[in-house]
mmCIF file with all atom_site columns, C-alpha atoms in Angstrom:
data_model
loop_
_atom_site.group_PDB
_atom_site.id
_atom_site.type_symbol
_atom_site.label_atom_id
_atom_site.label_alt_id
_atom_site.label_comp_id
_atom_site.label_asym_id
_atom_site.label_entity_id
_atom_site.label_seq_id
_atom_site.pdbx_PDB_ins_code
_atom_site.Cartn_x
_atom_site.Cartn_y
_atom_site.Cartn_z
_atom_site.occupancy
_atom_site.B_iso_or_equiv
_atom_site.pdbx_formal_charge
_atom_site.auth_seq_id
_atom_site.auth_comp_id
_atom_site.auth_asym_id
_atom_site.auth_atom_id
_atom_site.pdbx_PDB_model_num
ATOM 1   C CA . MET A 1 1   ? 120.335 2.666  117.923 1.00 0.00 ? 1   MET A CA 1
ATOM 2   C CA . SER A 1 2   ? 116.944 4.349  118.071 1.00 0.00 ? 2   SER A CA 1
ATOM 3   C CA . LEU A 1 3   ? 116.085 7.568  116.273 1.00 0.00 ? 3   LEU A CA 1
ATOM 4   C CA . ASP A 1 4   ? 115.788 9.346  119.645 1.00 0.00 ? 4   ASP A CA 1
ATOM 5   C CA . ASP A 1 5   ? 119.321 8.228  120.539 1.00 0.00 ? 5   ASP A CA 1
ATOM 6   C CA . LEU A 1 6   ? 120.619 9.500  117.210 1.00 0.00 ? 6   LEU A CA 1
ATOM 7   C CA . TYR A 1 7   ? 118.913 12.847 117.729 1.00 0.00 ? 7   TYR A CA 1
ATOM 8   C CA . ARG A 1 8   ? 120.357 13.116 121.241 1.00 0.00 ? 8   ARG A CA 1
ATOM 9   C CA . ARG A 1 9   ? 123.819 12.472 119.811 1.00 0.00 ? 9   ARG A CA 1
ATOM 10  C CA . VAL A 1 10  ? 123.394 15.177 117.164 1.00 0.00 ? 10  VAL A CA 1
ATOM 11  C CA . ILE A 1 11  ? 122.239 17.677 119.794 1.00 0.00 ? 11  ILE A CA 1
ATOM 12  C CA . MET A 1 12  ? 125.127 16.788 122.106 1.00 0.00 ? 12  MET A CA 1
ATOM 13  C CA . ASP A 1 13  ? 127.609 17.056 119.228 1.00 0.00 ? 13  ASP A CA 1
ATOM 14  C CA . HIS A 1 14  ? 126.455 20.624 118.475 1.00 0.00 ? 14  HIS A CA 1
ATOM 15  C CA . TYR A 1 15  ? 126.474 21.437 122.200 1.00 0.00 ? 15  TYR A CA 1
ATOM 16  C CA . GLN A 1 16  ? 129.966 20.056 122.850 1.00 0.00 ? 16  GLN A CA 1
ATOM 17  C CA . ARG A 1 17  ? 131.481 21.187 119.530 1.00 0.00 ? 17  ARG A CA 1
ATOM 18  C CA . PRO A 1 18  ? 129.421 24.232 118.566 1.00 0.00 ? 18  PRO A CA 1
ATOM 19  C CA . ARG A 1 19  ? 129.781 25.579 115.061 1.00 0.00 ? 19  ARG A CA 1
ATOM 20  C CA . ASN A 1 20  ? 130.239 29.343 114.672 1.00 0.00 ? 20  ASN A CA 1
ATOM 21  C CA . ARG A 1 21  ? 130.774 30.018 118.361 1.00 0.00 ? 21  ARG A CA 1
ATOM 22  C CA . GLY A 1 22  ? 132.629 33.284 118.774 1.00 0.00 ? 22  GLY A CA 1
ATOM 23  C CA . ARG A 1 23  ? 132.338 36.910 117.777 1.00 0.00 ? 23  ARG A CA 1
ATOM 24  C CA . LEU A 1 24  ? 132.478 38.865 114.558 1.00 0.00 ? 24  LEU A CA 1
ATOM 25  C CA . GLU A 1 25  ? 134.842 41.796 114.847 1.00 0.00 ? 25  GLU A CA 1
ATOM 26  C CA . GLU A 1 26  ? 133.413 44.269 112.332 1.00 0.00 ? 26  GLU A CA 1
ATOM 27  C CA . ASN A 1 27  ? 130.303 45.110 110.333 1.00 0.00 ? 27  ASN A CA 1
ATOM 28  C CA . ALA A 1 28  ? 127.946 42.931 112.321 1.00 0.00 ? 28  ALA A CA 1
ATOM 29  C CA . VAL A 1 29  ? 124.478 43.357 113.737 1.00 0.00 ? 29  VAL A CA 1
ATOM 30  C CA . THR A 1 30  ? 124.461 42.175 117.359 1.00 0.00 ? 30  THR A CA 1
ATOM 31  C CA . ILE A 1 31  ? 121.353 40.858 119.080 1.00 0.00 ? 31  ILE A CA 1
ATOM 32  C CA . GLU A 1 32  ? 121.277 40.012 122.780 1.00 0.00 ? 32  GLU A CA 1
ATOM 33  C CA . MET A 1 33  ? 118.460 37.796 124.015 1.00 0.00 ? 33  MET A CA 1
ATOM 34  C CA . ASN A 1 34  ? 117.750 35.706 127.056 1.00 0.00 ? 34  ASN A CA 1
ATOM 35  C CA . ASN A 1 35  ? 115.204 33.305 128.382 1.00 0.00 ? 35  ASN A CA 1
ATOM 36  C CA . PRO A 1 36  ? 114.450 34.480 131.935 1.00 0.00 ? 36  PRO A CA 1
ATOM 37  C CA . THR A 1 37  ? 112.584 31.262 132.689 1.00 0.00 ? 37  THR A CA 1
ATOM 38  C CA . CYS A 1 38  ? 115.702 29.108 132.595 1.00 0.00 ? 38  CYS A CA 1
ATOM 39  C CA . GLY A 1 39  ? 118.634 31.516 132.286 1.00 0.00 ? 39  GLY A CA 1
ATOM 40  C CA . ASP A 1 40  ? 119.647 30.746 128.697 1.00 0.00 ? 40  ASP A CA 1
ATOM 41  C CA . ARG A 1 41  ? 121.235 33.737 127.006 1.00 0.00 ? 41  ARG A CA 1
ATOM 42  C CA . ILE A 1 42  ? 122.675 34.359 123.582 1.00 0.00 ? 42  ILE A CA 1
ATOM 43  C CA . SER A 1 43  ? 124.529 37.070 121.773 1.00 0.00 ? 43  SER A CA 1
ATOM 44  C CA . LEU A 1 44  ? 124.020 36.566 118.051 1.00 0.00 ? 44  LEU A CA 1
ATOM 45  C CA . GLN A 1 45  ? 126.035 38.454 115.469 1.00 0.00 ? 45  GLN A CA 1
ATOM 46  C CA . LEU A 1 46  ? 125.099 38.591 111.805 1.00 0.00 ? 46  LEU A CA 1
ATOM 47  C CA . ARG A 1 47  ? 126.999 40.041 108.922 1.00 0.00 ? 47  ARG A CA 1
ATOM 48  C CA . VAL A 1 48  ? 124.564 40.988 106.178 1.00 0.00 ? 48  VAL A CA 1
ATOM 49  C CA . GLU A 1 49  ? 125.754 42.200 102.784 1.00 0.00 ? 49  GLU A CA 1
ATOM 50  C CA . ASP A 1 50  ? 123.471 42.958 99.843  1.00 0.00 ? 50  ASP A CA 1
ATOM 51  C CA . GLY A 1 51  ? 120.506 41.276 101.551 1.00 0.00 ? 51  GLY A CA 1
ATOM 52  C CA . LYS A 1 52  ? 122.423 38.061 102.240 1.00 0.00 ? 52  LYS A CA 1
ATOM 53  C CA . ILE A 1 53  ? 123.709 36.644 105.530 1.00 0.00 ? 53  ILE A CA 1
ATOM 54  C CA . THR A 1 54  ? 127.402 36.228 104.814 1.00 0.00 ? 54  THR A CA 1
ATOM 55  C CA . ASP A 1 55  ? 128.433 35.220 108.332 1.00 0.00 ? 55  ASP A CA 1
ATOM 56  C CA . ALA A 1 56  ? 126.853 34.371 111.678 1.00 0.00 ? 56  ALA A CA 1
ATOM 57  C CA . LYS A 1 57  ? 128.380 33.769 115.090 1.00 0.00 ? 57  LYS A CA 1
ATOM 58  C CA . PHE A 1 58  ? 126.965 33.315 118.559 1.00 0.00 ? 58  PHE A CA 1
ATOM 59  C CA . PHE A 1 59  ? 128.138 33.397 122.109 1.00 0.00 ? 59  PHE A CA 1
ATOM 60  C CA . GLY A 1 60  ? 126.242 32.645 125.261 1.00 0.00 ? 60  GLY A CA 1
ATOM 61  C CA . GLU A 1 61  ? 125.390 30.095 127.845 1.00 0.00 ? 61  GLU A CA 1
ATOM 62  C CA . GLY A 1 62  ? 122.540 27.797 128.544 1.00 0.00 ? 62  GLY A CA 1
ATOM 63  C CA . CYS A 1 63  ? 121.257 24.293 128.221 1.00 0.00 ? 63  CYS A CA 1
ATOM 64  C CA . SER A 1 64  ? 122.312 21.840 125.558 1.00 0.00 ? 64  SER A CA 1
ATOM 65  C CA . ILE A 1 65  ? 119.154 22.502 123.538 1.00 0.00 ? 65  ILE A CA 1
ATOM 66  C CA . SER A 1 66  ? 119.578 26.292 123.350 1.00 0.00 ? 66  SER A CA 1
ATOM 67  C CA . GLN A 1 67  ? 123.266 26.117 122.498 1.00 0.00 ? 67  GLN A CA 1
ATOM 68  C CA . ALA A 1 68  ? 122.896 23.272 119.988 1.00 0.00 ? 68  ALA A CA 1
ATOM 69  C CA . SER A 1 69  ? 120.006 25.098 118.325 1.00 0.00 ? 69  SER A CA 1
ATOM 70  C CA . ALA A 1 70  ? 122.153 28.254 118.010 1.00 0.00 ? 70  ALA A CA 1
ATOM 71  C CA . SER A 1 71  ? 124.938 26.200 116.446 1.00 0.00 ? 71  SER A CA 1
ATOM 72  C CA . MET A 1 72  ? 122.535 24.614 113.960 1.00 0.00 ? 72  MET A CA 1
ATOM 73  C CA . MET A 1 73  ? 120.834 27.911 113.158 1.00 0.00 ? 73  MET A CA 1
ATOM 74  C CA . THR A 1 74  ? 124.098 29.704 112.353 1.00 0.00 ? 74  THR A CA 1
ATOM 75  C CA . GLU A 1 75  ? 125.145 26.843 110.091 1.00 0.00 ? 75  GLU A CA 1
ATOM 76  C CA . ALA A 1 76  ? 121.781 26.817 108.343 1.00 0.00 ? 76  ALA A CA 1
ATOM 77  C CA . VAL A 1 77  ? 121.453 30.533 107.574 1.00 0.00 ? 77  VAL A CA 1
ATOM 78  C CA . LYS A 1 78  ? 124.936 31.402 106.358 1.00 0.00 ? 78  LYS A CA 1
ATOM 79  C CA . GLY A 1 79  ? 124.680 32.184 102.670 1.00 0.00 ? 79  GLY A CA 1
ATOM 80  C CA . LEU A 1 80  ? 120.905 32.634 102.702 1.00 0.00 ? 80  LEU A CA 1
ATOM 81  C CA . SER A 1 81  ? 119.101 35.797 101.747 1.00 0.00 ? 81  SER A CA 1
ATOM 82  C CA . ILE A 1 82  ? 117.187 37.521 104.542 1.00 0.00 ? 82  ILE A CA 1
ATOM 83  C CA . GLU A 1 83  ? 113.929 36.289 103.015 1.00 0.00 ? 83  GLU A CA 1
ATOM 84  C CA . GLU A 1 84  ? 115.189 32.697 102.871 1.00 0.00 ? 84  GLU A CA 1
ATOM 85  C CA . ALA A 1 85  ? 116.449 32.875 106.459 1.00 0.00 ? 85  ALA A CA 1
ATOM 86  C CA . LEU A 1 86  ? 113.072 34.174 107.662 1.00 0.00 ? 86  LEU A CA 1
ATOM 87  C CA . ARG A 1 87  ? 111.314 31.384 105.758 1.00 0.00 ? 87  ARG A CA 1
ATOM 88  C CA . VAL A 1 88  ? 113.539 28.763 107.417 1.00 0.00 ? 88  VAL A CA 1
ATOM 89  C CA . SER A 1 89  ? 112.955 30.393 110.807 1.00 0.00 ? 89  SER A CA 1
ATOM 90  C CA . GLY A 1 90  ? 109.208 30.218 110.185 1.00 0.00 ? 90  GLY A CA 1
ATOM 91  C CA . LEU A 1 91  ? 109.499 26.512 109.366 1.00 0.00 ? 91  LEU A CA 1
ATOM 92  C CA . PHE A 1 92  ? 111.474 25.974 112.548 1.00 0.00 ? 92  PHE A CA 1
ATOM 93  C CA . SER A 1 93  ? 108.808 27.770 114.595 1.00 0.00 ? 93  SER A CA 1
ATOM 94  C CA . ALA A 1 94  ? 106.120 25.612 112.985 1.00 0.00 ? 94  ALA A CA 1
ATOM 95  C CA . MET A 1 95  ? 108.107 22.493 113.845 1.00 0.00 ? 95  MET A CA 1
ATOM 96  C CA . MET A 1 96  ? 108.374 23.676 117.467 1.00 0.00 ? 96  MET A CA 1
ATOM 97  C CA . ARG A 1 97  ? 104.594 24.122 117.555 1.00 0.00 ? 97  ARG A CA 1
ATOM 98  C CA . GLY A 1 98  ? 104.299 20.458 116.586 1.00 0.00 ? 98  GLY A CA 1
ATOM 99  C CA . GLU A 1 99  ? 103.138 21.145 113.036 1.00 0.00 ? 99  GLU A CA 1
ATOM 100 C CA . ALA A 1 100 ? 104.107 18.798 110.234 1.00 0.00 ? 100 ALA A CA 1
ATOM 101 C CA . VAL A 1 101 ? 107.053 20.279 108.354 1.00 0.00 ? 101 VAL A CA 1
ATOM 102 C CA . ASP A 1 102 ? 108.861 18.994 105.276 1.00 0.00 ? 102 ASP A CA 1
ATOM 103 C CA . MET A 1 103 ? 112.352 18.405 106.686 1.00 0.00 ? 103 MET A CA 1
ATOM 104 C CA . ASP A 1 104 ? 113.836 18.690 103.192 1.00 0.00 ? 104 ASP A CA 1
ATOM 105 C CA . GLN A 1 105 ? 113.056 22.422 103.385 1.00 0.00 ? 105 GLN A CA 1
ATOM 106 C CA . PHE A 1 106 ? 115.799 22.933 105.993 1.00 0.00 ? 106 PHE A CA 1
ATOM 107 C CA . PRO A 1 107 ? 119.239 23.763 104.591 1.00 0.00 ? 107 PRO A CA 1
ATOM 108 C CA . LEU A 1 108 ? 120.858 21.745 107.421 1.00 0.00 ? 108 LEU A CA 1
ATOM 109 C CA . GLU A 1 109 ? 119.846 18.155 108.038 1.00 0.00 ? 109 GLU A CA 1
ATOM 110 C CA . ASP A 1 110 ? 120.804 18.290 111.744 1.00 0.00 ? 110 ASP A CA 1
ATOM 111 C CA . ILE A 1 111 ? 117.851 20.575 112.531 1.00 0.00 ? 111 ILE A CA 1
ATOM 112 C CA . GLU A 1 112 ? 115.627 17.504 112.357 1.00 0.00 ? 112 GLU A CA 1
ATOM 113 C CA . ALA A 1 113 ? 117.161 16.390 115.667 1.00 0.00 ? 113 ALA A CA 1
ATOM 114 C CA . LEU A 1 114 ? 115.333 19.226 117.436 1.00 0.00 ? 114 LEU A CA 1
ATOM 115 C CA . GLN A 1 115 ? 111.838 18.165 116.363 1.00 0.00 ? 115 GLN A CA 1
ATOM 116 C CA . GLY A 1 116 ? 111.366 16.112 119.538 1.00 0.00 ? 116 GLY A CA 1
ATOM 117 C CA . VAL A 1 117 ? 111.602 19.295 121.625 1.00 0.00 ? 117 VAL A CA 1
ATOM 118 C CA . ALA A 1 118 ? 108.012 20.087 120.580 1.00 0.00 ? 118 ALA A CA 1
ATOM 119 C CA . LYS A 1 119 ? 106.893 17.335 122.994 1.00 0.00 ? 119 LYS A CA 1
ATOM 120 C CA . PHE A 1 120 ? 108.319 19.336 125.914 1.00 0.00 ? 120 PHE A CA 1
ATOM 121 C CA . PRO A 1 121 ? 106.635 22.767 126.040 1.00 0.00 ? 121 PRO A CA 1
ATOM 122 C CA . ALA A 1 122 ? 109.013 24.068 128.712 1.00 0.00 ? 122 ALA A CA 1
ATOM 123 C CA . ARG A 1 123 ? 111.981 23.476 126.372 1.00 0.00 ? 123 ARG A CA 1
ATOM 124 C CA . ILE A 1 124 ? 110.540 25.122 123.251 1.00 0.00 ? 124 ILE A CA 1
ATOM 125 C CA . LYS A 1 125 ? 111.770 28.563 124.359 1.00 0.00 ? 125 LYS A CA 1
ATOM 126 C CA . CYS A 1 126 ? 115.255 27.075 124.733 1.00 0.00 ? 126 CYS A CA 1
ATOM 127 C CA . ALA A 1 127 ? 115.225 25.780 121.165 1.00 0.00 ? 127 ALA A CA 1
ATOM 128 C CA . THR A 1 128 ? 113.757 28.945 119.648 1.00 0.00 ? 128 THR A CA 1
ATOM 129 C CA . LEU A 1 129 ? 115.936 31.533 121.439 1.00 0.00 ? 129 LEU A CA 1
ATOM 130 C CA . ALA A 1 130 ? 118.582 31.798 118.703 1.00 0.00 ? 130 ALA A CA 1
ATOM 131 C CA . TRP A 1 131 ? 115.922 31.760 115.980 1.00 0.00 ? 131 TRP A CA 1
ATOM 132 C CA . LYS A 1 132 ? 114.060 34.646 117.627 1.00 0.00 ? 132 LYS A CA 1
ATOM 133 C CA . ALA A 1 133 ? 117.368 36.542 117.775 1.00 0.00 ? 133 ALA A CA 1
ATOM 134 C CA . LEU A 1 134 ? 117.824 35.871 114.053 1.00 0.00 ? 134 LEU A CA 1
ATOM 135 C CA . GLU A 1 135 ? 114.356 37.246 113.260 1.00 0.00 ? 135 GLU A CA 1
ATOM 136 C CA . LYS A 1 136 ? 115.025 40.336 115.348 1.00 0.00 ? 136 LYS A CA 1
ATOM 137 C CA . GLY A 1 137 ? 118.475 40.841 113.813 1.00 0.00 ? 137 GLY A CA 1
ATOM 138 C CA . VAL A 1 138 ? 117.529 40.670 110.164 1.00 0.00 ? 138 VAL A CA 1
ATOM 139 C CA . LYS A 1 139 ? 114.784 43.229 110.722 1.00 0.00 ? 139 LYS A CA 1
ATOM 140 C CA . GLN A 1 140 ? 117.254 45.788 112.085 1.00 0.00 ? 140 GLN A CA 1
ATOM 141 C CA . PRO A 1 141 ? 118.590 48.415 109.689 1.00 0.00 ? 141 PRO A CA 1
ATOM 142 C CA . GLN A 1 142 ? 121.891 47.320 108.229 1.00 0.00 ? 142 GLN A CA 1
#
């Protein structure tokens, strides 16, 4: 099996069996975002306590890349401080721009599967939608 095949499997696993799909009932910041180019949309909810992301859920619809990326992002940021989450989001953005990134810096190994998206400029917005929602959400007053 090639590395590309493995990455496709990881993306499809997160798409078909998304982690943290659903809604938080109370004490959550909600961010709605969409990608008008392709129709992807996401509703991200974050629970932040004492400067730390204690829970994250998402709901939405879109392509396998946008939904898998949202699943991976929510897994990666739970338990991180806002500063750590923003750092990881910055690394992800750099990876999407095709920059060399130390994959060991990501708190979730599966994120590596999305690095090939950088080769397809039209799909970068799909992969970054949930991450942009995260950045917007953690900057809102809690």
